[in-house]
Amino acid sequence: MRSITPTLLAALLLAPACRDASEPGEEAAFEEPAWRTANPPAVASPAPVLKRLTQSQYKNALVALFGEALVLPTSLEPDQSVDGLLVVGASVTSVSPRGVEQFEEAALDVAEQVTTDPTLRAALIPCAPDGAFDDDCAREVLGALAPRAWRRPLTARELDRLVDLAGVAGATMDDFYVGLSFAVDALLQSPHFLYRIELGEDDPDRPGHRRYSDWEMASRLSFFLWNTLPDAELIAAAEAGELTDDAALAAQVDRMLTDPRVREGVRNFFTELYELYDLDRLSKDPEIFLYMSDEIGPSAKEETLLNIEQVVFEEEGDWRDLMTSERTFIDRTLAAVYNIQAPTAEGFGEVWLDPGDGRRGLLGQVSLLALNAHATSTSVTRRGQFVRETLLCQEIPSPPANVDTSIPEADATAPTMRDRVASHLEDPSCASCHVLTDPIGLGLENYDGLGLWRDTENSVTIDASGDLDGIEFDDAWGLAGALREHPALVPCLVENLYRYANASAFDEGELALVEWHTDGFEVEGHRMLALLRDVAVGPGFRRVGNAPVFGGEVQQ
Amino acid sequence: MKKATSTSTGRVRALLERFSPTWGRYQPLSRRSVLRGLLGGGVVSIGLPPLELFFNTSGTAYACGGAIPKRFGLYYWGNGNLPDNWTPTGEGEDWQLSEQLAGLEPVKDVVTVVSGMMVKIPNIEPHWSGTTGLLCGSEPLLDDPKEPRGPTIDQVIAWELGAATLYRSLQTAPHDCDGVSWNGPYSRNPPEADPYAFYERIFGGTFREPGEEGSVDPTWGLRRSALDAVMDDISALKLQLGAADAARLDQHLTGVREIEQRLATLEEDPPNLESCSKPPELTEDFGDVDGRPLIPERNKAMCDMIAMALACDQTRVFGHYLTDPVDDTLFEGTTGGHHDLTHNEPQPQDEVNDITKQIVGHFATLVDSLRSIPELDGTLLDNCAVLGCSEVSEARTHRLDEMPLLIAGNACGALKSGIHYRSVSQENASKVMLTLIRAMDITAGSYGEDDAYTEEGLSAIET
């Protein structure tokens, strides 16, 4: 199990090899927000990592480049969650041959749309071509498009090659627009579009160390905060060399945090972290869960995301309130599950939960209750595991392979889940792990496998009392309160956000920096926008280690 | 279990650095060293005879004394079986189907059952030790047990057989699955689960039947020009990266080359394969019913398309995944997800038993699809070896003894067909894998690592 303690920290700060080790005390002056009382700790920066765009980044980028009228590709290489995040998976996995094929199909399809659909074509091509090949017009279009798509200026040779491709194709097909489509096809399949290439540059302020360049910072900021490409203003800031400047960077971050696109960024972070994407293919037995429908998963996902938007943006409140909020946002589908009147005929509306009903907070929402349960029943272990691993960053070991993990069937002597899992908590070989998960899950037993409230199971009143690491609770309502006050809750969120921002697996050498951000988050009243800002302007986001020396064979 | 510890990344990247899958027809001479790296530092060595020994001048493999190639298939399902209801009675050619294998009745003469074998990898991670232990002969990654250390058997074989066909391998599933085909760690080959999309990919658009002429579409050449630019970008970028990321880009580059090669092949006449014809377009609605995927219908449609894809030599290697390890699919007529039932249904687990029987029936469907296509004097199945397997035997306790292993087809006479081989000494399951690799005419010295290592195949099923 991982917990952030000073002792462990000291041990972990022994920097592994192959990293850019800083000496304490040689830090360049870093402009801190006024509330900062301490400089960031010196940590070694990890080496750069090549990141493929996730599916949502890829699609958002296409919309940013070509407009909302684009019909987006649907068949793409699946994202893989590694260390609990898709962006981390995209920094470790390789694209399969099928995935490369899908990228080609998607690029051809998009290229055809944007050169034939009148609206899309008008947005892309400002010039009137003179004949089937018009290098000037092609150069104008590609010279504007490619740097946005690749998030950097093109070399003259790179642009010439795309223009030549458009010219040859235009001449072959005797059509300028068809010709241009093959240049668009090529630039959308290029690794400069499909991957985030952030290699760093020498840092003039810290000789011997590296930082991300202005263009790399533009890309890092926009994918972190908006989950899409940089906009024109961010590109202009990169061109002006402002994103390596403390004050100008902070100003850009402040602008980005007030832009509506930051909602997509925050939604995507929590969608990845809580694995809400799995709600689009929720599997429940409709004979057991009478409220099960194709709509319920997507509706539940939206409910949770609206709650997050409420606390982060509308209230700019303490993020921990997400755990205990008595307000939620539901549509007609969820109103039936919650057994309350739908607040609105169409879409989602605000409702206040009745404290007497017992339901509140994130762990009272259908999304997480249904996801962390079986297809035909609840799962006290999975629900507890979600709290431990995702909300508290505590690792639960796998069960031993060679034991029978079954629990007894419900019968007269063991009518409730609490009775049935008693063996897990009494057998010492099971209890060492299940004692971490099951008491939490038992606190949620008033919610069935889909999230409907129930007072009894097999006609016996459910006892949902327990304690969470020393804080006792009587039921799910109380568990929500105990969770809000859990000392690991906030550090875990900060660690997850830090890993998400850097789109790479967490390097334990950076723990001190995460703790420093955690301190700042607490000073700022746990406001997410303050944390986003703090991370985006922080040294962990701007500095990079040396690239490892190329070790592969040069293939010709 | 979901989260790997943070230090995993460093180790994974070290693994990736060893893993540079630039192989195949473009650099035939480099394959030996690359494979050695892939298969765990030379523990498995695959001797590679010169390419011309494998292929005649038109690039088709010799086998069965003619132009008909050998094919390999992997049929996989999650959560194992119930060994007591699985093992047939009788051995050799004189054996009787067990309760769970009853669905093999129509294909019994062409299926060999191997029972009593054991995966010798330490059983540390429920389901995943068995997955990689069988399919790779090695343990999963310590810190991320859902990832293997090397390629799965289908890809080991595809690296040898895949160069001659349009697709190195094809991966399919009758409903949403992740599949269990890996090129190496963090490099999975995801299956296509939509029958309509699979049809379009293989038989739509540019597909040509034997007898049709090669044609030249000017856009193919332009696509290739675009791909050339992409390959140049990748090659230049690789030089700026560390070895692990360069290896990832190498994978990508290989994928681009394969597209380009396919486009080039389109300009040639399609091979003259008498059993190849374009299958009729699909018309069925494959939507879920009562929250359960229509597995029988979807499986049948997929199996028929796989068979015709082989007959048309679109690929010589396929993986078909009925379900994943730990899969919780709601099967027809059951009251819980499959994995949930394996742990929580009381003995004697009638529902688990029934699910296993359904799964065996779907395997029989695949065998039947392959057998229904004539090839030379026999059927397509005669030129195949299809391995049916799972990651455990009894899922309740994640047993790695009594592994369920089915083999359909005889690989052009390399394998005995229609027998039951029973191991009384819990032999190493890797022996079966090595036999299958060799049955594909691949010279393999060994399979597996540590206790799963073997240099011997299972001679009892070899001819």
Coordinates of N, CA, C and O in Angstrom, one line a residue, chain A residues 453-523:
Chain A
W453 N -32.0 2.6 -3.8 CA -32.0 2.5 -2.3 C -32.8 1.3 -1.9 O -33.9 1.1 -2.4
R454 N -32.4 0.6 -0.8 CA -33.2 -0.4 -0.2 C -32.9 -0.4 1.3 O -31.7 -0.2 1.7
D455 N -33.9 -0.7 2.1 CA -33.7 -0.7 3.5 C -33.4 -2.1 4.0 O -32.8 -2.3 5.0
T456 N -33.9 -3.1 3.2 CA -33.7 -4.5 3.6 C -33.1 -5.3 2.5 O -33.2 -5.0 1.4
E457 N -32.5 -6.4 2.9 CA -32.1 -7.4 2.0 C -32.6 -8.8 2.5 O -32.4 -9.1 3.6
N458 N -33.4 -9.5 1.6 CA -34.0 -10.7 2.0 C -34.8 -10.5 3.3 O -34.8 -11.3 4.3
S459 N -35.5 -9.4 3.4 CA -36.4 -9.0 4.5 C -35.7 -8.7 5.8 O -36.4 -8.6 6.8
V460 N -34.4 -8.6 5.8 CA -33.7 -8.3 7.0 C -33.1 -6.9 6.8 O -32.6 -6.5 5.8
T461 N -33.3 -6.0 7.9 CA -32.8 -4.7 7.8 C -31.3 -4.7 7.6 O -30.6 -5.4 8.3
I462 N -30.9 -3.9 6.6 CA -29.4 -3.8 6.3 C -28.7 -3.0 7.4 O -29.1 -1.8 7.7
D463 N -27.6 -3.5 7.9 CA -26.8 -2.8 8.9 C -25.6 -2.2 8.1 O -24.7 -3.0 7.6
A464 N -25.6 -0.9 7.9 CA -24.5 -0.3 7.0 C -23.5 0.4 7.8 O -22.8 1.3 7.3
S465 N -23.4 0.1 9.1 CA -22.5 0.8 9.9 C -21.1 0.3 9.8 O -20.8 -0.8 9.3
G466 N -20.1 1.1 10.2 CA -18.7 0.6 10.1 C -17.8 1.7 10.5 O -18.2 2.7 11.1
D467 N -16.5 1.6 10.2 CA -15.6 2.7 10.4 C -14.6 2.8 9.3 O -14.2 1.7 8.7
L468 N -14.2 4.0 9.0 CA -13.2 4.2 7.9 C -12.0 4.7 8.6 O -11.9 5.9 9.0
D469 N -11.0 3.8 8.7 CA -9.7 4.2 9.3 C -9.9 5.0 10.6 O -9.2 6.0 10.8
G470 N -10.8 4.5 11.5 CA -11.0 5.1 12.8 C -12.1 6.1 12.9 O -12.5 6.4 14.0
I471 N -12.7 6.5 11.8 CA -13.9 7.4 11.9 C -15.2 6.5 11.7 O -15.4 5.9 10.7
E472 N -16.0 6.4 12.8 CA -17.1 5.5 12.7 C -18.3 6.2 12.0 O -18.4 7.4 11.9
F473 N -19.1 5.3 11.3 CA -20.2 5.8 10.6 C -21.4 4.8 10.8 O -21.2 3.6 11.0
D474 N -22.6 5.4 10.7 CA -23.8 4.5 10.8 C -24.3 4.0 9.5 O -25.0 3.0 9.5
D475 N -24.0 4.7 8.4 CA -24.6 4.4 7.2 C -23.9 5.1 6.0 O -22.9 5.7 6.3
A476 N -24.4 5.0 4.8 CA -23.7 5.7 3.7 C -23.6 7.2 3.9 O -22.6 7.8 3.4
W477 N -24.6 7.7 4.5 CA -24.6 9.2 4.8 C -23.3 9.5 5.6 O -22.6 10.4 5.3
G478 N -23.2 8.7 6.6 CA -22.0 8.9 7.5 C -20.7 8.6 6.8 O -19.7 9.3 7.0
L479 N -20.7 7.5 6.0 CA -19.5 7.2 5.3 C -19.0 8.3 4.4 O -17.8 8.6 4.3
A480 N -20.0 9.0 3.8 CA -19.6 10.1 2.9 C -18.9 11.2 3.7 O -17.9 11.7 3.3
G481 N -19.4 11.4 4.9 CA -18.7 12.4 5.8 C -17.3 12.0 6.2 O -16.4 12.8 6.2
A482 N -17.2 10.7 6.5 CA -15.9 10.2 7.0 C -14.9 10.3 5.8 O -13.7 10.6 6.0
L483 N -15.4 10.0 4.6 CA -14.5 10.0 3.5 C -14.0 11.4 3.2 O -12.8 11.7 2.9
R484 N -14.9 12.4 3.4 CA -14.6 13.8 3.1 C -13.4 14.2 4.0 O -12.5 15.0 3.6
E485 N -13.4 13.7 5.2 CA -12.3 14.1 6.2 C -11.1 13.2 6.1 O -10.2 13.4 6.9
H486 N -11.1 12.2 5.3 CA -10.0 11.2 5.3 C -8.7 11.9 4.9 O -8.6 12.6 3.9
P487 N -7.6 11.7 5.7 CA -6.4 12.4 5.4 C -5.7 12.1 4.0 O -4.9 12.9 3.5
A488 N -6.1 11.0 3.5 CA -5.5 10.6 2.2 C -6.3 11.1 1.0 O -5.8 11.0 -0.2
L489 N -7.5 11.6 1.2 CA -8.3 12.0 0.1 C -7.7 13.1 -0.8 O -7.6 13.0 -2.0
V490 N -7.2 14.1 -0.1 CA -6.7 15.3 -0.8 C -5.4 15.0 -1.5 O -5.2 15.2 -2.7
P491 N -4.4 14.4 -0.7 CA -3.1 14.1 -1.4 C -3.3 13.2 -2.6 O -2.6 13.3 -3.6
C492 N -4.3 12.3 -2.5 CA -4.5 11.3 -3.6 C -5.0 12.1 -4.8 O -4.5 11.8 -6.0
L493 N -5.9 13.0 -4.7 CA -6.4 13.8 -5.8 C -5.3 14.5 -6.5 O -5.1 14.6 -7.7
V494 N -4.4 15.1 -5.6 CA -3.3 16.0 -6.2 C -2.4 15.1 -6.9 O -1.9 15.4 -8.0
E495 N -2.1 13.9 -6.4 CA -1.2 13.0 -7.1 C -1.7 12.6 -8.4 O -1.1 12.6 -9.5
N496 N -3.0 12.3 -8.4 CA -3.7 11.9 -9.7 C -3.7 13.0 -10.7 O -3.4 12.8 -11.9
L497 N -4.0 14.2 -10.2 CA -4.0 15.3 -11.2 C -2.6 15.6 -11.7 O -2.4 15.9 -12.9
Y498 N -1.6 15.5 -10.9 CA -0.2 15.7 -11.3 C 0.2 14.7 -12.4 O 0.8 15.0 -13.4
R499 N -0.2 13.4 -12.2 CA 0.1 12.4 -13.2 C -0.7 12.7 -14.4 O -0.1 12.5 -15.5
Y500 N -1.9 13.1 -14.3 CA -2.7 13.4 -15.5 C -2.1 14.6 -16.3 O -2.0 14.5 -17.5
A501 N -1.7 15.6 -15.6 CA -1.1 16.8 -16.2 C 0.1 16.4 -17.0 O 0.4 16.9 -18.1
N502 N 1.0 15.5 -16.4 CA 2.2 15.1 -17.1 C 2.0 13.9 -18.0 O 2.9 13.6 -18.8
A503 N 0.8 13.4 -18.0 CA 0.5 12.2 -18.9 C 1.6 11.2 -18.9 O 2.0 10.6 -19.9
S504 N 2.0 10.9 -17.7 CA 3.0 9.8 -17.6 C 2.9 9.2 -16.2 O 2.3 9.8 -15.3
A505 N 3.4 8.0 -16.1 CA 3.3 7.3 -14.8 C 4.0 8.2 -13.7 O 5.0 8.8 -14.1
F506 N 3.5 8.1 -12.5 CA 4.1 8.9 -11.5 C 5.4 8.4 -11.1 O 5.7 7.2 -10.9
D507 N 6.4 9.3 -11.0 CA 7.7 9.0 -10.6 C 7.9 9.3 -9.1 O 7.7 10.5 -8.7
E508 N 8.2 8.3 -8.3 CA 8.2 8.6 -6.9 C 9.2 9.7 -6.5 O 9.0 10.3 -5.4
G509 N 10.1 9.9 -7.3 CA 11.1 11.0 -7.0 C 10.4 12.4 -7.0 O 10.9 13.4 -6.5
E510 N 9.2 12.4 -7.5 CA 8.4 13.7 -7.6 C 7.5 13.9 -6.4 O 6.7 14.8 -6.3
L511 N 7.5 12.9 -5.4 CA 6.6 13.0 -4.3 C 6.6 14.3 -3.6 O 5.6 14.8 -3.2
A512 N 7.8 14.8 -3.4 CA 8.0 16.0 -2.6 C 7.2 17.2 -3.3 O 6.6 18.0 -2.6
L513 N 7.3 17.2 -4.6 CA 6.6 18.2 -5.3 C 5.1 18.1 -5.2 O 4.3 19.0 -5.1
V514 N 4.6 16.8 -5.2 CA 3.2 16.6 -5.1 C 2.7 17.0 -3.7 O 1.7 17.7 -3.5
E515 N 3.6 16.8 -2.7 CA 3.2 17.2 -1.3 C 3.2 18.7 -1.3 O 2.3 19.3 -0.6
W516 N 4.1 19.3 -2.0 CA 4.1 20.8 -2.0 C 2.8 21.4 -2.6 O 2.2 22.3 -2.2
H517 N 2.4 20.7 -3.7 CA 1.1 21.1 -4.3 C 0.0 20.8 -3.4 O -1.0 21.6 -3.4
T518 N 0.0 19.8 -2.7 CA -1.0 19.4 -1.7 C -1.1 20.5 -0.7 O -2.2 21.0 -0.3
D519 N 0.0 21.0 -0.2 CA 0.0 22.1 0.8 C -0.7 23.3 0.2 O -1.5 23.9 0.9
G520 N -0.3 23.6 -1.0 CA -0.9 24.8 -1.7 C -2.4 24.6 -1.9 O -3.2 25.6 -1.7
F521 N -2.8 23.4 -2.2 CA -4.3 23.2 -2.4 C -5.0 23.4 -1.1 O -6.1 24.0 -1.1
E522 N -4.4 23.0 0.0 CA -5.1 23.2 1.3 C -5.2 24.7 1.6 O -6.2 25.1 2.1
V523 N -4.1 25.4 1.4 CA -4.2 26.8 1.6 C -5.2 27.5 0.8 O -5.9 28.4 1.3

